[in-house]
């Protein structure tokens, strides 16, 4: 499947769908800092599932808040 670019604000995070107990704030802040220091680069794509109405994150629970914090 081809990569599709979405506005990260349109990606829904549901804690029930992630495999970790919680989000590691320090980790996503490190990612956000890296994104800000490297504006011409991206991380591994966030993977989502579209249910016809919403885009649900299923891989990238740290990257979504990082991209939001970096305003990317």
PDB file of C-alpha atoms in Angstrom:
ATOM      1  CA  UNK A   1       0.000   0.000   0.000  1.00  0.00           C
ATOM      2  CA  UNK A   2       1.261   3.475  -0.829  1.00  0.00           C
ATOM      3  CA  UNK A   3       2.136   6.030   1.799  1.00  0.00           C
ATOM      4  CA  UNK A   4      -0.597   8.584   2.377  1.00  0.00           C
ATOM      5  CA  UNK A   5       0.135  11.813   4.201  1.00  0.00           C
ATOM      6  CA  UNK A   6      -2.388  12.904   6.811  1.00  0.00           C
ATOM      7  CA  UNK A   7      -2.535  15.828   9.174  1.00  0.00           C
ATOM      8  CA  UNK A   8      -1.429  14.327  12.479  1.00  0.00           C
ATOM      9  CA  UNK A   9      -4.318  16.093  14.214  1.00  0.00           C
ATOM     10  CA  UNK A  10      -6.636  13.735  12.306  1.00  0.00           C
ATOM     11  CA  UNK A  11      -5.066  10.639  13.870  1.00  0.00           C
ATOM     12  CA  UNK A  12      -6.952   9.236  16.862  1.00  0.00           C
ATOM     13  CA  UNK A  13      -5.023   7.737  19.750  1.00  0.00           C
ATOM     14  CA  UNK A  14      -6.874   5.203  21.875  1.00  0.00           C
ATOM     15  CA  UNK A  15      -4.912   3.859  24.865  1.00  0.00           C
ATOM     16  CA  UNK A  16      -6.886   0.613  24.595  1.00  0.00           C
ATOM     17  CA  UNK A  17      -5.275  -0.058  21.202  1.00  0.00           C
ATOM     18  CA  UNK A  18      -1.627   0.313  22.178  1.00  0.00           C
ATOM     19  CA  UNK A  19       0.494  -2.520  23.486  1.00  0.00           C
ATOM     20  CA  UNK A  20       2.394  -0.502  26.089  1.00  0.00           C
ATOM     21  CA  UNK A  21       1.090   0.292  29.558  1.00  0.00           C
ATOM     22  CA  UNK A  22       1.654   4.019  29.046  1.00  0.00           C
ATOM     23  CA  UNK A  23       3.256   6.593  26.778  1.00  0.00           C
ATOM     24  CA  UNK A  24       6.847   7.452  27.695  1.00  0.00           C
ATOM     25  CA  UNK A  25       6.767  11.258  27.654  1.00  0.00           C
ATOM     26  CA  UNK A  26      10.559  11.564  27.647  1.00  0.00           C
ATOM     27  CA  UNK A  27      10.741   9.368  24.544  1.00  0.00           C
ATOM     28  CA  UNK A  28       8.226  11.327  22.486  1.00  0.00           C
ATOM     29  CA  UNK A  29       9.865  14.600  23.561  1.00  0.00           C
ATOM     30  CA  UNK A  30      13.184  13.252  22.264  1.00  0.00           C
ATOM     31  CA  UNK A  31      11.496  12.450  18.961  1.00  0.00           C
ATOM     32  CA  UNK A  32       9.935  15.950  18.848  1.00  0.00           C
ATOM     33  CA  UNK A  33      13.331  17.526  19.518  1.00  0.00           C
ATOM     34  CA  UNK A  34      14.866  15.451  16.718  1.00  0.00           C
ATOM     35  CA  UNK A  35      12.050  16.477  14.343  1.00  0.00           C
ATOM     36  CA  UNK A  36      12.648  20.148  15.195  1.00  0.00           C
ATOM     37  CA  UNK A  37      16.406  19.779  14.673  1.00  0.00           C
ATOM     38  CA  UNK A  38      15.901  17.950  11.358  1.00  0.00           C
ATOM     39  CA  UNK A  39      12.981  19.689   9.606  1.00  0.00           C
ATOM     40  CA  UNK A  40      13.804  18.043   6.272  1.00  0.00           C
ATOM     41  CA  UNK A  41      13.615  14.493   7.693  1.00  0.00           C
ATOM     42  CA  UNK A  42      10.857  12.278   9.005  1.00  0.00           C
ATOM     43  CA  UNK A  43      10.713   9.288  11.312  1.00  0.00           C
ATOM     44  CA  UNK A  44       9.292   5.898  10.470  1.00  0.00           C
ATOM     45  CA  UNK A  45       5.724   6.460   9.215  1.00  0.00           C
ATOM     46  CA  UNK A  46       2.860   6.306  11.673  1.00  0.00           C
ATOM     47  CA  UNK A  47       0.548   3.455  10.754  1.00  0.00           C
ATOM     48  CA  UNK A  48      -3.192   3.923  10.948  1.00  0.00           C
ATOM     49  CA  UNK A  49      -6.378   2.097  10.114  1.00  0.00           C
ATOM     50  CA  UNK A  50      -9.307   3.986   8.579  1.00  0.00           C
ATOM     51  CA  UNK A  51     -12.765   2.785   9.614  1.00  0.00           C
ATOM     52  CA  UNK A  52     -14.664   4.983   7.183  1.00  0.00           C
ATOM     53  CA  UNK A  53     -14.842   7.870   9.642  1.00  0.00           C
ATOM     54  CA  UNK A  54     -11.649   8.039  11.698  1.00  0.00           C
ATOM     55  CA  UNK A  55      -7.969   7.243  11.360  1.00  0.00           C
ATOM     56  CA  UNK A  56      -6.934   5.060  14.311  1.00  0.00           C
ATOM     57  CA  UNK A  57      -3.260   4.810  15.212  1.00  0.00           C
ATOM     58  CA  UNK A  58      -2.054   1.231  15.558  1.00  0.00           C
ATOM     59  CA  UNK A  59       1.689   1.866  15.350  1.00  0.00           C
ATOM     60  CA  UNK A  60       3.249   5.173  16.333  1.00  0.00           C
ATOM     61  CA  UNK A  61       1.827   6.030  19.734  1.00  0.00           C
ATOM     62  CA  UNK A  62       5.012   7.976  20.594  1.00  0.00           C
ATOM     63  CA  UNK A  63       5.436   9.515  17.161  1.00  0.00           C
ATOM     64  CA  UNK A  64       1.939  11.047  17.046  1.00  0.00           C
ATOM     65  CA  UNK A  65       2.452  13.315  20.086  1.00  0.00           C
ATOM     66  CA  UNK A  66       5.996  14.043  18.887  1.00  0.00           C
ATOM     67  CA  UNK A  67       4.769  15.222  15.489  1.00  0.00           C
ATOM     68  CA  UNK A  68       2.044  17.262  17.195  1.00  0.00           C
ATOM     69  CA  UNK A  69       4.562  18.893  19.550  1.00  0.00           C
ATOM     70  CA  UNK A  70       6.861  19.653  16.619  1.00  0.00           C
ATOM     71  CA  UNK A  71       3.879  21.092  14.709  1.00  0.00           C
ATOM     72  CA  UNK A  72       4.563  18.815  11.746  1.00  0.00           C
TER      73      UNK A  72
END
